[in-house]
Short mmCIF file of C-alpha atoms and ligand atoms in Angstrom, two decimals:
data_model
loop_
_atom_site.label_atom_id
_atom_site.label_comp_id
_atom_site.label_asym_id
_atom_site.label_seq_id
_atom_site.Cartn_x
_atom_site.Cartn_y
_atom_site.Cartn_z
CA MET A 240 71.91 104.53 78.74
CA LYS A 241 70.44 102.88 75.64
CA ILE A 242 73.02 100.71 73.99
CA LEU A 243 72.85 100.98 70.35
CA LYS A 244 74.16 98.31 67.94
CA LYS A 245 77.60 99.05 66.85
CA ASN A 246 76.73 99.59 63.23
CA LYS A 247 73.26 100.90 63.68
CA TRP A 248 74.11 104.16 61.92
CA ASN A 249 74.95 102.27 58.74
CA ILE A 250 71.39 100.86 58.31
CA GLU A 251 69.89 101.66 54.89
CA GLU A 252 67.13 104.30 54.98
CA ASN A 253 66.01 105.91 51.79
CA GLN A 254 65.12 109.16 53.63
CA VAL A 255 68.65 109.91 54.23
CA THR A 256 69.83 109.38 50.56
CA PRO A 257 70.01 112.91 49.19
CA GLU A 258 69.41 113.91 45.55
CA VAL A 259 72.15 112.47 43.41
CA TYR A 260 73.96 114.95 41.17
CA PHE A 261 75.90 113.68 38.34
CA TYR A 262 77.89 115.80 35.86
CA ASN A 263 80.40 114.53 33.15
CA ARG A 264 83.46 115.34 34.91
CA ARG A 265 85.67 112.52 33.77
CA LYS A 266 86.85 114.25 30.55
CA PHE A 267 87.67 117.40 32.63
CA LEU A 268 89.58 115.50 35.35
CA SER A 269 91.89 113.69 33.03
CA SER A 270 92.92 116.89 31.36
CA THR A 271 93.66 118.84 34.61
CA MET A 272 95.25 115.85 36.17
CA LEU A 273 97.57 115.81 33.02
CA THR A 274 98.33 119.44 33.51
CA ILE A 275 99.35 118.91 37.28
CA SER A 276 101.67 116.07 36.55
CA SER A 277 103.38 117.62 33.48
CA ALA A 278 103.88 120.87 35.49
CA GLY A 279 105.70 118.90 38.12
CA LEU A 280 103.37 120.39 40.66
CA SER A 281 104.66 123.84 40.26
CA LEU A 282 101.17 125.10 40.13
CA THR A 283 102.11 128.57 38.68
CA GLY A 284 101.38 127.38 35.12
CA PHE A 285 98.02 125.90 36.04
CA PRO A 286 95.13 127.06 34.09
CA SER A 287 93.17 129.59 35.85
CA PHE A 288 89.48 129.23 36.54
CA ALA A 289 89.13 132.28 38.59
CA ASN A 290 86.55 133.76 36.30
CA SER A 291 84.40 130.74 35.95
CA LYS A 292 82.81 131.14 39.38
CA ASP A 293 79.50 129.57 38.15
CA TYR A 294 80.71 126.26 37.12
CA PRO A 295 78.64 123.35 38.44
CA LEU A 296 80.14 121.02 41.13
CA SER A 297 80.20 117.56 39.73
CA PHE A 298 80.54 114.75 42.24
CA LYS A 299 79.81 111.26 42.99
CA ASN A 300 77.38 110.21 45.74
CA ASN A 301 79.30 108.06 48.29
CA THR A 302 76.73 106.24 50.40
CA LYS A 303 79.11 104.19 52.34
CA TYR A 304 78.89 106.57 55.29
CA LYS A 305 75.25 107.07 55.40
CA THR A 306 73.54 107.53 58.73
CA GLU A 307 70.15 106.48 59.80
CA ARG A 308 69.26 110.07 60.86
CA LYS A 309 67.55 112.34 58.54
CA ILE A 310 69.55 115.20 56.84
CA THR A 311 68.96 118.43 58.73
CA PRO A 312 67.06 120.81 56.47
CA GLU A 313 69.49 123.30 54.83
CA GLU A 314 67.52 126.33 56.07
CA ILE A 315 67.67 125.24 59.76
CA ASN A 316 71.52 124.64 60.06
CA GLY A 317 72.29 127.59 57.60
CA LYS A 318 70.87 129.87 60.26
CA TYR A 319 72.30 128.30 63.38
CA ASN A 320 76.24 128.14 63.28
CA ASN A 321 79.32 128.44 65.36
CA PHE A 322 81.79 130.81 63.64
CA PHE A 323 83.35 132.79 66.36
CA GLU A 324 84.99 135.26 63.82
CA PHE A 325 81.50 136.73 63.44
CA GLY A 326 80.18 136.56 67.08
CA SER A 327 79.72 134.08 69.98
CA HIS A 328 75.94 133.68 69.33
CA LYS A 329 74.37 131.39 66.70
CA GLU A 330 72.88 133.85 64.41
CA ILE A 331 75.90 134.84 62.54
CA TRP A 332 74.87 133.88 59.01
CA LYS A 333 74.08 137.47 57.98
CA LYS A 334 77.28 138.84 59.34
CA ALA A 335 79.30 135.91 57.75
CA SER A 336 77.97 136.80 54.28
CA LYS A 337 80.51 139.65 54.48
CA LEU A 338 83.27 137.11 54.13
CA LYS A 339 84.41 137.29 50.39
CA LEU A 340 84.97 133.58 49.18
CA ARG A 341 86.74 134.57 45.79
CA PRO A 342 89.45 134.88 45.13
CA TRP A 343 90.83 132.53 47.81
CA GLU A 344 94.36 131.24 47.88
CA ILE A 345 95.40 128.29 50.03
CA ILE A 346 98.86 127.76 51.12
CA ILE A 347 100.18 124.35 51.63
CA ASP A 348 103.65 124.30 53.27
CA GLY A 349 105.83 122.93 56.05
CA MET A 350 107.23 119.46 55.38
CA VAL A 351 106.46 119.25 51.82
CA GLU A 352 108.56 118.91 48.66
CA LYS A 353 107.52 122.25 47.60
CA LYS A 354 105.49 125.17 49.19
CA ILE A 355 102.27 125.29 47.09
CA SER A 356 99.73 128.24 46.73
CA ILE A 357 96.76 127.21 44.97
CA ASP A 358 93.56 129.04 44.03
CA ILE A 359 90.36 127.44 45.52
CA ASP A 360 88.70 126.93 42.19
CA ASN A 361 91.86 125.05 40.75
CA LEU A 362 91.97 122.93 43.76
CA ILE A 363 88.22 122.06 43.62
CA LYS A 364 88.47 121.13 39.87
CA SER A 365 91.57 119.00 40.55
CA MET A 366 90.03 116.79 43.06
CA PRO A 367 87.69 113.73 42.84
CA LEU A 368 84.62 115.20 44.54
CA GLU A 369 82.24 113.09 46.47
CA GLU A 370 79.13 113.79 48.48
CA ARG A 371 78.99 112.18 51.94
CA VAL A 372 76.32 112.53 54.51
CA TYR A 373 77.86 112.92 57.83
CA ARG A 374 76.67 113.41 61.31
CA HIS A 375 78.20 116.43 63.05
CA ARG A 376 78.28 116.72 66.83
CA CYS A 377 79.13 119.92 68.54
CA VAL A 378 80.68 119.90 71.91
CA GLU A 379 77.81 121.98 73.12
CA ALA A 380 75.53 118.89 72.66
CA TRP A 381 73.60 119.76 69.60
CA SER A 382 73.92 117.82 66.43
CA MET A 383 73.10 117.95 62.77
CA VAL A 384 73.40 115.84 59.51
CA VAL A 385 74.82 117.36 56.40
CA PRO A 386 75.46 116.21 52.77
CA TRP A 387 78.85 117.65 52.42
CA ILE A 388 80.60 117.80 49.03
CA GLY A 389 84.48 117.38 49.21
CA PHE A 390 87.36 115.11 49.04
CA GLU A 391 89.54 112.88 51.34
CA ILE A 392 92.43 114.47 52.94
CA ASN A 393 94.32 111.69 51.43
CA HIS A 394 94.08 113.32 48.04
CA LEU A 395 95.41 116.58 49.50
CA ILE A 396 98.29 114.72 50.97
CA ASN A 397 99.09 113.34 47.56
CA LEU A 398 99.04 116.82 46.10
CA ALA A 399 101.19 118.24 48.94
CA LYS A 400 103.89 115.44 48.58
CA PRO A 401 105.06 115.44 52.35
CA ILE A 402 108.82 114.85 53.01
CA GLY A 403 110.40 113.59 56.09
CA ASN A 404 107.89 112.29 58.71
CA PRO A 405 105.32 114.83 59.42
CA LYS A 406 103.32 113.87 62.52
CA PHE A 407 100.68 116.45 62.40
CA ILE A 408 98.61 118.58 59.77
CA GLN A 409 97.77 121.99 61.00
CA PHE A 410 95.00 124.02 59.63
CA GLU A 411 94.75 127.95 59.81
CA SER A 412 91.61 130.01 59.16
CA PHE A 413 91.54 133.39 57.43
CA LEU A 414 92.50 136.61 59.42
CA ASP A 415 90.63 139.77 58.53
CA PRO A 416 89.23 141.85 61.40
CA SER A 417 87.86 144.39 58.93
CA VAL A 418 85.39 141.68 57.75
CA ALA A 419 85.15 139.48 60.77
CA SER A 420 84.22 141.77 63.93
CA GLY A 421 84.89 138.82 66.16
CA GLN A 422 88.42 139.04 65.33
CA LYS A 423 88.70 142.48 67.01
CA GLN A 424 88.31 140.58 70.27
CA TYR A 425 92.09 140.50 71.03
CA TRP A 426 91.67 137.88 73.94
CA TYR A 427 90.88 135.22 71.33
CA PRO A 428 94.15 133.64 69.77
CA TRP A 429 93.24 134.53 66.01
CA PRO A 430 93.42 133.09 63.58
CA TYR A 431 91.42 130.01 64.44
CA THR A 432 93.75 126.93 64.15
CA GLU A 433 93.09 123.19 64.38
CA SER A 434 95.39 120.18 64.02
CA LEU A 435 95.12 116.57 63.44
CA THR A 436 97.73 113.77 63.66
CA PHE A 437 99.12 112.60 60.41
CA GLN A 438 97.48 109.19 61.23
CA GLU A 439 93.98 110.77 61.79
CA ALA A 440 94.34 112.96 58.69
CA LYS A 441 94.86 109.81 56.65
CA ASN A 442 91.82 108.09 57.89
CA GLU A 443 89.12 107.57 55.22
CA LEU A 444 86.65 109.72 56.98
CA SER A 445 88.92 112.87 57.27
CA PHE A 446 87.27 115.12 54.69
CA ILE A 447 87.95 118.44 53.12
CA VAL A 448 84.49 120.15 52.47
CA ILE A 449 83.89 122.65 49.57
CA GLY A 450 80.22 122.25 49.18
CA ALA A 451 76.96 121.09 50.89
CA TYR A 452 73.51 120.55 49.76
CA GLY A 453 74.59 120.26 46.12
CA LYS A 454 76.28 123.65 46.00
CA LYS A 455 79.53 125.32 46.88
CA LEU A 456 79.96 126.13 50.62
CA VAL A 457 78.22 129.19 51.83
CA PRO A 458 80.29 131.63 54.22
CA GLN A 459 78.33 130.54 57.42
CA HIS A 460 79.37 126.80 56.96
CA GLY A 461 82.89 127.79 56.49
CA GLY A 462 83.24 128.61 52.77
CA PRO A 463 84.91 128.24 50.62
CA ILE A 464 86.72 125.35 52.37
CA ARG A 465 86.52 123.66 55.66
CA LEU A 466 87.28 120.43 57.43
CA ALA A 467 84.77 117.62 58.48
CA VAL A 468 86.12 115.06 60.94
CA PRO A 469 82.74 113.55 62.23
CA TRP A 470 84.14 111.46 65.01
CA LYS A 471 85.35 114.48 66.80
CA TYR A 472 83.57 117.32 68.37
CA GLY A 473 82.52 120.07 65.96
CA PHE A 474 85.13 122.53 66.96
CA LYS A 475 87.92 120.29 65.16
CA SER A 476 86.12 120.93 61.93
CA ILE A 477 87.82 124.20 61.08
CA LYS A 478 86.14 126.55 58.66
CA SER A 479 87.40 128.96 55.87
CA ILE A 480 90.95 127.31 55.71
CA LYS A 481 93.74 129.50 54.24
CA ARG A 482 96.74 127.58 55.32
CA ILE A 483 97.62 123.89 55.69
CA THR A 484 100.88 123.04 57.21
CA PHE A 485 102.73 119.73 57.58
CA SER A 486 104.64 119.43 60.78
CA ASP A 487 106.37 117.21 63.15
CA LYS A 488 105.33 119.28 66.12
CA ARG A 489 101.89 119.69 67.53
CA SER A 490 101.02 123.40 67.73
CA ASN A 491 98.40 124.91 70.05
CA THR A 492 94.96 125.15 68.64
CA PHE A 493 92.42 127.68 69.19
CA TRP A 494 90.23 126.30 71.80
CA GLU A 495 92.92 124.39 73.49
CA SER A 496 94.92 127.55 74.11
CA LEU A 497 91.75 129.40 75.35
CA GLN A 498 90.45 126.76 77.78
CA PRO A 499 92.69 123.74 78.03
CA LYS A 500 90.67 122.24 80.87
CA GLU A 501 87.71 121.99 78.78
CA TYR A 502 88.62 121.69 75.25
CA GLY A 503 91.45 119.47 74.19
CA PHE A 504 93.47 118.35 71.10
CA TRP A 505 91.84 115.02 70.69
CA ALA A 506 88.14 116.04 71.16
CA ASN A 507 86.84 112.54 70.27
CA VAL A 508 83.14 112.11 70.92
CA ASN A 509 82.23 109.84 73.80
CA PRO A 510 78.98 109.98 75.83
CA ASP A 511 80.66 108.64 78.88
CA PHE A 512 83.13 111.52 79.41
CA PRO A 513 81.10 114.76 80.45
CA HIS A 514 82.18 118.15 79.66
CA PRO A 515 83.21 119.84 83.04
CA ARG A 516 79.97 121.85 82.85
CA TRP A 517 77.50 119.50 81.20
CA SER A 518 76.73 115.96 80.21
CA GLN A 519 77.74 114.58 76.80
CA SER A 520 75.41 111.51 77.10
CA THR A 521 72.78 112.93 74.71
CA GLU A 522 72.39 115.58 72.05
CA ARG A 523 69.74 117.79 70.67
CA VAL A 524 69.08 117.23 67.00
CA LEU A 525 68.75 120.61 65.15
CA GLY A 526 65.37 120.94 63.83
CA SER A 527 63.58 118.94 66.52
CA ASP A 528 63.04 119.13 70.13
CA LYS A 529 64.24 115.37 70.54
CA ARG A 530 67.23 114.49 72.55
CA VAL A 531 69.02 111.34 71.28
CA PRO A 532 71.78 109.28 72.81
CA THR A 533 75.32 110.35 71.72
CA LEU A 534 77.27 107.47 70.24
CA ILE A 535 80.96 106.68 71.01
CA TYR A 536 83.04 108.29 68.16
CA ASN A 537 79.80 109.84 67.04
CA GLY A 538 78.86 106.57 65.54
CA TYR A 539 81.94 106.05 63.60
CA GLU A 540 83.74 103.62 65.92
CA GLU A 541 84.39 100.91 63.39
CA PHE A 542 86.51 103.35 61.19
CA VAL A 543 88.53 105.20 63.78
CA SER A 544 88.84 103.14 67.05
CA ASN A 545 92.02 101.54 65.58
CA ILE A 546 93.74 104.84 65.70
CA TYR A 547 93.48 104.96 69.47
CA SER A 548 93.88 101.27 70.31
CA GLY A 549 97.31 101.68 71.70
CA MET A 550 96.30 104.61 73.81
CA LYS A 551 94.87 105.03 77.38
CA LEU A 552 91.15 105.73 76.79
CA SER A 553 91.25 108.69 79.45
CA ARG A 554 89.49 111.75 79.61
CA LYS A 555 92.18 113.56 77.68
CA LEU A 556 91.17 111.54 74.55
CA PHE A 557 87.51 112.73 74.83
CA MET A 558 87.64 116.32 75.65
N1 MTE B 73 87.13 129.11 61.72
C1 MTE B 73 86.21 128.61 62.61
N2 MTE B 73 85.94 127.28 62.32
C2 MTE B 73 84.95 126.71 63.25
C3 MTE B 73 84.46 127.41 64.46
C4 MTE B 73 84.68 128.73 64.41
O1 MTE B 73 84.25 129.47 65.38
N3 MTE B 73 85.70 129.29 63.70
N4 MTE B 73 83.40 126.73 65.11
C5 MTE B 73 83.63 125.20 65.10
C6 MTE B 73 82.30 124.77 65.83
S1 MTE B 73 82.35 124.90 67.65
C7 MTE B 73 81.46 124.01 65.25
S2 MTE B 73 80.27 123.24 66.10
C8 MTE B 73 81.34 124.03 63.80
C9 MTE B 73 80.07 124.48 63.28
O2 MTE B 73 79.76 124.34 61.92
P1 MTE B 73 78.40 124.84 61.33
O3 MTE B 73 78.25 126.24 61.71
O4 MTE B 73 78.60 124.68 59.71
O5 MTE B 73 77.37 123.95 61.75
O6 MTE B 73 82.38 124.81 63.13
C10 MTE B 73 83.69 124.55 63.82
N5 MTE B 73 84.67 125.32 62.99
MO1 MO B 74 80.89 123.14 68.36
#
């Protein structure tokens, strides 16, 4: 196997730098932040933006996590998706357009000072948005590169104000079989759920996504809000989140409860640990016929390997 230099992905390449979008959001932010703190986080009195759906996203371009790979064209990965709520094939983008993204309330509960129910647009407008170009490696051995827009989970943790000692953050997707026909398949444990350890969630790479390619997130990519944890297999990056729960217990996640011998809790990318039915050593890059070598932690080793330093690097950590 080709050995890649540890930080090769970090090499500058102008092709990967997407358009930079800048809006004057400072003024706005400071006023909303004031509102949050003076309301003592009881977000009931929070000003509503529910009617201003067409507001532009304003965000900074964060180039720290750039990859040497080209951004996957939007029209290619916008029509090749995994979203089992809408079917088990890849052409779900039309069906997913049935998912209504507004209004969309998100519940934050569990080991937090106070249960929060927050409207997606209020959440978006209260967060310091950045654009980050991340690799995404599906466990099925295809990959893409996407300019996501969102915020670090750390900001969400600050909003949530955890109490006690949560060990995990759990994420739950929407549940509506009348919209998502896949959810009529009762043998799947709907709603889709995922979970990170608290330490993983606090890692700087752990990102809540609310947009891509300069716009708000479309349904097929998990609109209006999804996760991006780029050092893990794609199924950890749960789409269309409705509920975020701080907990001291690890709950079962969707794929783990379905096929625990094939899809685990940790799901860290590692080319040297094959899936029981296929190799993970290379990946097909969406939009090209090329296969490229898969990298340990999907190329993000320098940021995340410390999380696992005390652990046995066995298959369990990489499936
Ligand atoms: N709710 C939900 N989230 C999900 C999935 C899903 O089926 N349902 N599929 C996962 C898998 S396997 C992958 S590879 C990515 C795909 O994201 P994309 O369609 O935006 O490329 O979403 C992940 N998040
Ligand atoms: Mo995936």
